[in-house]
XYZ file of N, CA and C in Angstrom:
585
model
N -41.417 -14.586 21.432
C -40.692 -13.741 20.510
C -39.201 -13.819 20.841
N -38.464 -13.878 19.792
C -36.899 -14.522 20.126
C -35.899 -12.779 20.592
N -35.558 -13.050 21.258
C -34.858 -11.683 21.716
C -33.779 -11.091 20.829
N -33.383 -9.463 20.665
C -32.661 -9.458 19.590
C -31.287 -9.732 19.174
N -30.343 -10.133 18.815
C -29.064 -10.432 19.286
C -28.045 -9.588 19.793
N -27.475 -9.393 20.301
C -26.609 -8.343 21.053
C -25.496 -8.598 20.012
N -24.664 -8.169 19.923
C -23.547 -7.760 18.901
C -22.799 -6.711 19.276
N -21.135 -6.505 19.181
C -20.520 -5.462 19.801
C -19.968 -4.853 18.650
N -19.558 -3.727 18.970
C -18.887 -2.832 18.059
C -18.005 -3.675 17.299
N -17.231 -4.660 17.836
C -15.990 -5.396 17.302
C -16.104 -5.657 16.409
N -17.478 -6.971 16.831
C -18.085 -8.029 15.642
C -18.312 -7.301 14.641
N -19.045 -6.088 14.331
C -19.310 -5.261 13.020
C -18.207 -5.028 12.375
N -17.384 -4.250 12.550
C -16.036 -4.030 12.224
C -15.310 -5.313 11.415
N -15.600 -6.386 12.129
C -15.016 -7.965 11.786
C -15.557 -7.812 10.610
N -16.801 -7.871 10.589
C -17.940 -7.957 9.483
C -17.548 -6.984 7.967
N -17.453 -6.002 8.452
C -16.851 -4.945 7.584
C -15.686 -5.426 7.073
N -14.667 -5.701 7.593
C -13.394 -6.130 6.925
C -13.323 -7.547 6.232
N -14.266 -8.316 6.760
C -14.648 -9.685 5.845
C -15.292 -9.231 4.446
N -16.268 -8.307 4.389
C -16.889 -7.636 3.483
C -15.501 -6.934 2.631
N -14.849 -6.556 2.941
C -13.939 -5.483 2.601
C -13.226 -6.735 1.524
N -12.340 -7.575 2.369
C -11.492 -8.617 1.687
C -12.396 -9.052 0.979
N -13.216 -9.882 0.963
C -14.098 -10.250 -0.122
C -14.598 -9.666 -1.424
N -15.665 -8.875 -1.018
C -15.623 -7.943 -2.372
C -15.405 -6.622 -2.972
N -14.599 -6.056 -1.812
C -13.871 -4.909 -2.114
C -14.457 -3.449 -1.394
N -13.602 -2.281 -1.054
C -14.471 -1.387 -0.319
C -15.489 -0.818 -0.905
N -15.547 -0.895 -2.432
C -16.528 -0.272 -2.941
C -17.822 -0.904 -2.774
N -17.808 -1.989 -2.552
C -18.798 -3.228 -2.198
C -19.078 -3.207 -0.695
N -18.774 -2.340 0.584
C -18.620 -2.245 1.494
C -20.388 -0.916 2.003
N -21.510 -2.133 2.150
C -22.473 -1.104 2.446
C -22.595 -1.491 3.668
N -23.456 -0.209 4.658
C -24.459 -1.207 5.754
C -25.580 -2.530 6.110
N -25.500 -2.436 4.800
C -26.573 -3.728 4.107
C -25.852 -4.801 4.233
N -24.539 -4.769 3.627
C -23.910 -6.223 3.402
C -22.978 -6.812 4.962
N -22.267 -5.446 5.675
C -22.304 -5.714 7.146
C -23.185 -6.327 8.221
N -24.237 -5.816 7.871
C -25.118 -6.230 8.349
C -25.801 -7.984 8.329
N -25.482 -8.394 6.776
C -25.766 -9.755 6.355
C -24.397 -10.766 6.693
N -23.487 -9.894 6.796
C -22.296 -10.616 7.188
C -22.124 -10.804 8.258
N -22.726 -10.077 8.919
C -22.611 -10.286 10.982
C -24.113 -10.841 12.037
N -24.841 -10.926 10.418
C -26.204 -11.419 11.212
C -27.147 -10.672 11.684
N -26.895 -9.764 11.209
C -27.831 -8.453 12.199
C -28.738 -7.377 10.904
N -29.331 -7.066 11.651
C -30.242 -6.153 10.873
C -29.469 -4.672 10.291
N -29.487 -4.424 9.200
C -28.915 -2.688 9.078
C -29.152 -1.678 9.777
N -30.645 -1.688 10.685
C -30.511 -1.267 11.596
C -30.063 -0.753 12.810
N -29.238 -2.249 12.753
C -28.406 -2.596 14.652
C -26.975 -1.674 13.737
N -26.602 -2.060 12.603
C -25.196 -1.922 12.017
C -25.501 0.288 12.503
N -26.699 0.763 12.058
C -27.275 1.666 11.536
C -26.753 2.761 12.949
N -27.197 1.990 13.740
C -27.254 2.366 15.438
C -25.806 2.614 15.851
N -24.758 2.068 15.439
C -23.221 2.692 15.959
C -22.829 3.067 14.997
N -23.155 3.061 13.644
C -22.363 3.804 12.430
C -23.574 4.343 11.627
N -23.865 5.665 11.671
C -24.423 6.155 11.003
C -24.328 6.354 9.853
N -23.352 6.230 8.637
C -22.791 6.005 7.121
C -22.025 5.321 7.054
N -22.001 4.517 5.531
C -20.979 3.911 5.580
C -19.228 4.552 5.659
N -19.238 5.954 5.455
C -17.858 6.223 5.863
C -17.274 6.631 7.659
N -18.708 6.972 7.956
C -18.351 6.344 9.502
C -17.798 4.852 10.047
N -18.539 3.952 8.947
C -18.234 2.948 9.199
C -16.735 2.264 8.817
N -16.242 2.785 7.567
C -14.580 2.773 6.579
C -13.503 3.174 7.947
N -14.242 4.662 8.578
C -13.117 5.342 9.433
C -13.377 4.596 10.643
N -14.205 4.250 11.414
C -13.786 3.083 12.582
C -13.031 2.021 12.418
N -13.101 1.295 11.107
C -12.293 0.331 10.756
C -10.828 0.601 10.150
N -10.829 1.600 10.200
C -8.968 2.276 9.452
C -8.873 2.871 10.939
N -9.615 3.468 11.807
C -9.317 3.461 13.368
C -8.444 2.247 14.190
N -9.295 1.527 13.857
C -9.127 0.259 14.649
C -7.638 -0.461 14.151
N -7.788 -0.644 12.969
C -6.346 -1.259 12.073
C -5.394 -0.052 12.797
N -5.578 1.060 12.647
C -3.988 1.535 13.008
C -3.355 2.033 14.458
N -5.001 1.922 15.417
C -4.819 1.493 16.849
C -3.828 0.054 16.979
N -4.369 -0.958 16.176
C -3.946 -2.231 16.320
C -2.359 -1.820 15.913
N -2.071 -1.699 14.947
C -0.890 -1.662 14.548
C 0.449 -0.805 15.597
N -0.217 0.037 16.377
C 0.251 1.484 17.083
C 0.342 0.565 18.330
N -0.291 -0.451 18.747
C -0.295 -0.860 19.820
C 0.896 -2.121 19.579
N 0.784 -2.741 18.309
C 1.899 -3.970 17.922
C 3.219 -3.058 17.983
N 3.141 -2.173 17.971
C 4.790 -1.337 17.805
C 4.942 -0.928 19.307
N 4.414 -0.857 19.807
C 4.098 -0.566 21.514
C 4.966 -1.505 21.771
N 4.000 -2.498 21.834
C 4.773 -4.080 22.938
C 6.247 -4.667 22.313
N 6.539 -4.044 21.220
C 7.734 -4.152 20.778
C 9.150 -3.134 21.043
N 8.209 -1.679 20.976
C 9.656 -0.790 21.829
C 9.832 -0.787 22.827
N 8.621 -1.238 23.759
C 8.605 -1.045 25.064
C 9.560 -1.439 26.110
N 9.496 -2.401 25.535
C 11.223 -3.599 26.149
C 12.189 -2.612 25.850
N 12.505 -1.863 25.164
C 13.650 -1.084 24.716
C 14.103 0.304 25.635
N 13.137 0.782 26.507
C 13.152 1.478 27.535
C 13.478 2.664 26.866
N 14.808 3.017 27.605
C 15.132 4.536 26.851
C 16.230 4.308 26.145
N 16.710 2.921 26.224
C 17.903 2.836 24.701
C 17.643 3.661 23.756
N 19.031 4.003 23.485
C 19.232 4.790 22.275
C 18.085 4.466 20.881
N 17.302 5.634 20.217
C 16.912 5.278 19.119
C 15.745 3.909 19.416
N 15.223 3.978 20.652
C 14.639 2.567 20.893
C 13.178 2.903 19.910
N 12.623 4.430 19.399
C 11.385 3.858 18.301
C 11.281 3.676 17.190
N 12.388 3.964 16.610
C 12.764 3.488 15.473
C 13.087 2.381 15.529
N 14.026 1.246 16.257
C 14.447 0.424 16.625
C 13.249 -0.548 16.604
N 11.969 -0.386 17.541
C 10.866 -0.567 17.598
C 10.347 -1.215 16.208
N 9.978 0.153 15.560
C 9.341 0.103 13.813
C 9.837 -0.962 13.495
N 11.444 -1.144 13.299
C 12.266 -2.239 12.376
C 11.840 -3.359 13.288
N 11.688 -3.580 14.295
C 11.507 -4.835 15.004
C 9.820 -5.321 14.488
N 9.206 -4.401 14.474
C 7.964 -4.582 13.686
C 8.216 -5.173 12.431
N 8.614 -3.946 11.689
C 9.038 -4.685 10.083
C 9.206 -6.451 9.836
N 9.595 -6.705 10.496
C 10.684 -8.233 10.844
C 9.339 -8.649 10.504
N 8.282 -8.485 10.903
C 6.993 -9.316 10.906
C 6.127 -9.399 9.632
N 6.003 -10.195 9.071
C 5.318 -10.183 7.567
C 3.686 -9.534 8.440
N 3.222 -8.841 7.718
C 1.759 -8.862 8.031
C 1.211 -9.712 7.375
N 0.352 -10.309 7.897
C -0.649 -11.243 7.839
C -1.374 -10.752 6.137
N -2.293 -12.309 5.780
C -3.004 -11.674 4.051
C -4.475 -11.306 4.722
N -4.650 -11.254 5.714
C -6.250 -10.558 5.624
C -5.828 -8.790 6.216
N -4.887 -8.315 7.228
C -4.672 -7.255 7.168
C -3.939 -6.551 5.669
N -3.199 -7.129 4.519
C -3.081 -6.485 3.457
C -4.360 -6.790 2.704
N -4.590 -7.412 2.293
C -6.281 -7.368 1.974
C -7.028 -5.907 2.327
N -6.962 -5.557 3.692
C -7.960 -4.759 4.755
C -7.279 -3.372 3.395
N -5.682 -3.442 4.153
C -5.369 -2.228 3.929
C -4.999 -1.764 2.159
N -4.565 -2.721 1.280
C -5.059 -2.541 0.115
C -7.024 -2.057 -0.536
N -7.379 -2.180 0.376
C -9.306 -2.070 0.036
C -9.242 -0.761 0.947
N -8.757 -0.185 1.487
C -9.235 0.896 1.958
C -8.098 2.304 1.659
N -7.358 1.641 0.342
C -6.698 3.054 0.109
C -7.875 4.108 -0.839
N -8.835 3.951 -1.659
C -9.709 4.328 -1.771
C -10.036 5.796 -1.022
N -10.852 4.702 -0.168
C -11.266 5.473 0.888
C -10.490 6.740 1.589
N -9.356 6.413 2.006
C -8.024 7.313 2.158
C -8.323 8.902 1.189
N -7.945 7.887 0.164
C -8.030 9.477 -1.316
C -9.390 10.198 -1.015
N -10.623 9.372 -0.393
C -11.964 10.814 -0.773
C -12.669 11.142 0.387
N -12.095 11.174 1.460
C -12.530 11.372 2.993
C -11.182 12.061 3.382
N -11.888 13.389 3.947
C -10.288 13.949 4.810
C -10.195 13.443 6.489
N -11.530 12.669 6.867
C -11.290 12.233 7.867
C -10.860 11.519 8.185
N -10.691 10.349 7.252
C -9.951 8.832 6.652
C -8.845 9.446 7.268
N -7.939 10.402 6.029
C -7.122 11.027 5.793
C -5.947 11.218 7.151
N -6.947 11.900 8.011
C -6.213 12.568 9.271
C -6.271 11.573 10.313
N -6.832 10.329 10.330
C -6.876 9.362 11.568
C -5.248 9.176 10.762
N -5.025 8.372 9.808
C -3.225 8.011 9.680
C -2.289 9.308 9.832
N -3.005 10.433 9.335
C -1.948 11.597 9.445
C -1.480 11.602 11.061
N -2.086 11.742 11.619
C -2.172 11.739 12.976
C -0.983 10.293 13.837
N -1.103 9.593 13.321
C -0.147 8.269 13.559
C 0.593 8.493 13.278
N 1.109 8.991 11.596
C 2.635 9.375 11.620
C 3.162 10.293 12.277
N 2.356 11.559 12.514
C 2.559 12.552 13.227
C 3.502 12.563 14.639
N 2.584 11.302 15.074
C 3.551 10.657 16.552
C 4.334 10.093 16.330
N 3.990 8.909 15.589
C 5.714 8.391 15.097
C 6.839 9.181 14.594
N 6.750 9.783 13.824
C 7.934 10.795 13.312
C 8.769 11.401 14.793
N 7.513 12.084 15.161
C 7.711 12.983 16.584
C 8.853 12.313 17.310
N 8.123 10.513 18.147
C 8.535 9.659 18.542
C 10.610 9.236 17.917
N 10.107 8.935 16.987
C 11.745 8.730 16.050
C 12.286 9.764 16.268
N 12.422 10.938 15.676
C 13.523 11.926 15.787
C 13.685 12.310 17.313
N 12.642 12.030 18.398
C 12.969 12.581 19.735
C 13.930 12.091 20.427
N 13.774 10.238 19.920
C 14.728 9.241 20.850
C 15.742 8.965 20.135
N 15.982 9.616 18.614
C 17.109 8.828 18.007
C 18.548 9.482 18.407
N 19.617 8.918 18.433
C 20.933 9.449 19.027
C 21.059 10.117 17.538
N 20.689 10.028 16.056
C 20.862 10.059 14.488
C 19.628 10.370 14.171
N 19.055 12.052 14.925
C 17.800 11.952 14.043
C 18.156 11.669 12.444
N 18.435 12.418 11.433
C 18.829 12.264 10.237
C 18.516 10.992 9.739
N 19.712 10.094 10.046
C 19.308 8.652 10.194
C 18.506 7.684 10.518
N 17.830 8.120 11.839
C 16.672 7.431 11.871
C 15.434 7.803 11.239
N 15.359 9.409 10.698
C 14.366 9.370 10.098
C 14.122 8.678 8.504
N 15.698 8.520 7.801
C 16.015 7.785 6.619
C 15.803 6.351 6.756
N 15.899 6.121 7.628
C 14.691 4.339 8.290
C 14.175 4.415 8.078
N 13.118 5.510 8.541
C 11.681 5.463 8.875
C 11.486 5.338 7.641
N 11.863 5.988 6.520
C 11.469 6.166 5.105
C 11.689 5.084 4.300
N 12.399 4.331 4.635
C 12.661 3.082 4.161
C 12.042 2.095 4.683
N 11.562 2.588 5.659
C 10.601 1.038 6.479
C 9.139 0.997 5.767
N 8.714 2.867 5.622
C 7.523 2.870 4.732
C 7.219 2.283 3.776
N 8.962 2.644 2.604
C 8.246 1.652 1.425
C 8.169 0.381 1.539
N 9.102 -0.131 1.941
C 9.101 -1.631 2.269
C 7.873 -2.371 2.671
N 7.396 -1.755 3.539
C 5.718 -1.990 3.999
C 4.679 -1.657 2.667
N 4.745 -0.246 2.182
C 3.550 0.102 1.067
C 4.148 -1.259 -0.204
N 4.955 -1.461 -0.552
C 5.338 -2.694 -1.803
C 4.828 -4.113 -1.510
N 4.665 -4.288 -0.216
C 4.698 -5.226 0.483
C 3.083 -5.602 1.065
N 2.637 -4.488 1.471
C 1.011 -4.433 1.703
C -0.022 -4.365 0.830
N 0.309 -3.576 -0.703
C -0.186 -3.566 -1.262
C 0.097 -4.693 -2.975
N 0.901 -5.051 -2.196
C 1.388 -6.601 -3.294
C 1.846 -5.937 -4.507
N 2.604 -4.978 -4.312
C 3.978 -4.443 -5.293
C 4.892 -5.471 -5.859
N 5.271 -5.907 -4.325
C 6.618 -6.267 -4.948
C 6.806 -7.531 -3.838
N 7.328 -8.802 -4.017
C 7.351 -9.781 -2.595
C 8.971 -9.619 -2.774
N 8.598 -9.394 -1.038
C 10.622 -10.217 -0.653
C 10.871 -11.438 -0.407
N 11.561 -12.170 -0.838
C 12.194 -13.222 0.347
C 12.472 -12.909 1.474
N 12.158 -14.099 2.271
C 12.821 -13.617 3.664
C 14.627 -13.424 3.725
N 14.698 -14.317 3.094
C 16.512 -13.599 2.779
C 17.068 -12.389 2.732
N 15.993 -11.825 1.413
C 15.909 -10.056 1.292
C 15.452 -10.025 2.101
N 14.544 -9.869 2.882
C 14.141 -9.060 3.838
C 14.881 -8.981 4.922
N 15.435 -9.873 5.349
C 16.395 -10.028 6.620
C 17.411 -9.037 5.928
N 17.960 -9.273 5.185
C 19.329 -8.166 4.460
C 18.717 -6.581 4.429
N 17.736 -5.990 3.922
C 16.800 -4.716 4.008
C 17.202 -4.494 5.363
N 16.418 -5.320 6.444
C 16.176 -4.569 7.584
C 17.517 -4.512 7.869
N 18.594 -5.211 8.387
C 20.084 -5.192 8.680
C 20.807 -4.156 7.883
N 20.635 -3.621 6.526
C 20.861 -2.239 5.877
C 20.193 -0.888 6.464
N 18.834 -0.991 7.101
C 17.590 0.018 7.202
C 18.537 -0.035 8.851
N 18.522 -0.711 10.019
C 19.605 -0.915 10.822
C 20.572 0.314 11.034
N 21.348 -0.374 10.139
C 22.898 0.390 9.594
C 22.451 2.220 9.601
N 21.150 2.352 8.920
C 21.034 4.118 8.534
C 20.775 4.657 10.219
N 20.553 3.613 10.921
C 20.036 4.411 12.457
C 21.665 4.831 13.436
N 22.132 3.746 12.732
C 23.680 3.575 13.644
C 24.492 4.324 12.954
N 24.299 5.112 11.795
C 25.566 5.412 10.668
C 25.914 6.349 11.337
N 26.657 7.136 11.674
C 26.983 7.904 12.188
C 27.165 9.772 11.314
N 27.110 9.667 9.746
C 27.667 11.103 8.962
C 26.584 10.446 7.833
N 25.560 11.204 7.323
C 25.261 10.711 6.146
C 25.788 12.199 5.126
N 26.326 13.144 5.805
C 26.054 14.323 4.598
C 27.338 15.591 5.346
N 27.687 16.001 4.323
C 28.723 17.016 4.378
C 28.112 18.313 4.257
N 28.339 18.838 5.333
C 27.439 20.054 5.201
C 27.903 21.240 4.533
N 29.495 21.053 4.338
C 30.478 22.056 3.545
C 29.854 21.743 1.987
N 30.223 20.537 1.540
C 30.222 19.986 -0.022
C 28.491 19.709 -0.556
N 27.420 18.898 0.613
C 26.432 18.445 0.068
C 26.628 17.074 -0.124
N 27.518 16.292 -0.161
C 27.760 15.163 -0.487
C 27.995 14.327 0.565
N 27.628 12.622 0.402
C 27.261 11.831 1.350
C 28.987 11.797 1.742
N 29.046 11.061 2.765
C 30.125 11.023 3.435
C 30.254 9.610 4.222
N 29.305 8.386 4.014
C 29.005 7.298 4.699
C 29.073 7.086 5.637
N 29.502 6.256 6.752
C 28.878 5.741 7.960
C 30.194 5.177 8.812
């Protein structure tokens, strides 16, 4: 009798997001994980008890991954000024890959009808924000990055809008500029006052 295959949490997950890019999250059962990773629904059955257990390990995992790519990028930055914001934009610089926009276009869905979805990213920005305004010499400013790094990413992940790398190099070197500006706002008048 052939023994059963061992399989790790990973491989499922893999499985899931191949499933995901392919035919979409709504198309995303334990059945088809299961046929995609070789394994019985069972084995899939045994570490993810539903399939939205299964959606939220994999929107886990993507924004561990991502939380950890912004890691090895501020980290070098020590306690320089503004170094996590600094960080983010050094991220930005990086096109994401087409199977992570794939991932993360197929699982906005999911996002909208799970509050648990919901609160694994709430929770990420939560620190990041935290993170940005703690180290920036310009909270103000760096948090007007941050907001600009978002859309740039949501247009961009979810195939809005493509940049050139030309534009994009010019964006981030503007997005830059809002961390270093020094006055964005007159607190007498209300009105910007530039940099």
């Amino acid at each position: 009798m052939a023994r059963p295959r061992v399989i790790e949490q990973s491989d499922i997950l893999d499985a899931a997001e191949r499933v995901v890019v392919r035919d979409g999250a709504a198309h995303l059962t334990l059945d088809a994980v299961g046929v995609e990773a070789g394994i019985s629904k069972a084995s899939v059955i045994y570490d993810y008890k539903s399939k939205q257990q299964l959606i939220n390990a994999v929107i886990r995992r993507r924004m561990e991954s991502e939380e950890a790519r912004i890691l090895a990028l501020t980290a070098p930055l020590g306690s320089a000024p503004s170094a996590a914001i600094n960080g983010l934009i050094s991220a930005a610089a990086e096109r994401h890959r087409d199977h992570v926009r794939a991932v993360a276009v197929n699982m906005v869905a999911a996002l909208a009808q799970d509050a648990e979805a919901r609160g694994i990213i709430e929770a990420v920005y939560t620190r990041m924000i935290a993170s940005v305004t703690e180290t920036a010499e310009n909270p103000r400013g760096a948090i007007l990055a941050f907001l600009a790094l978002e859309g740039l990413k949501r247009l961009e992940l979810h195939n809005l809008h493509p940049w050139s790398d030309a534009e994009r190099a010019d964006i981030l070197r503007d997005i830059r500029w809002l961390v270093d500006a020094e006055h964005f706002h007159s607190e007498a008048t209300g009105a910007p006052t530039g940099g």
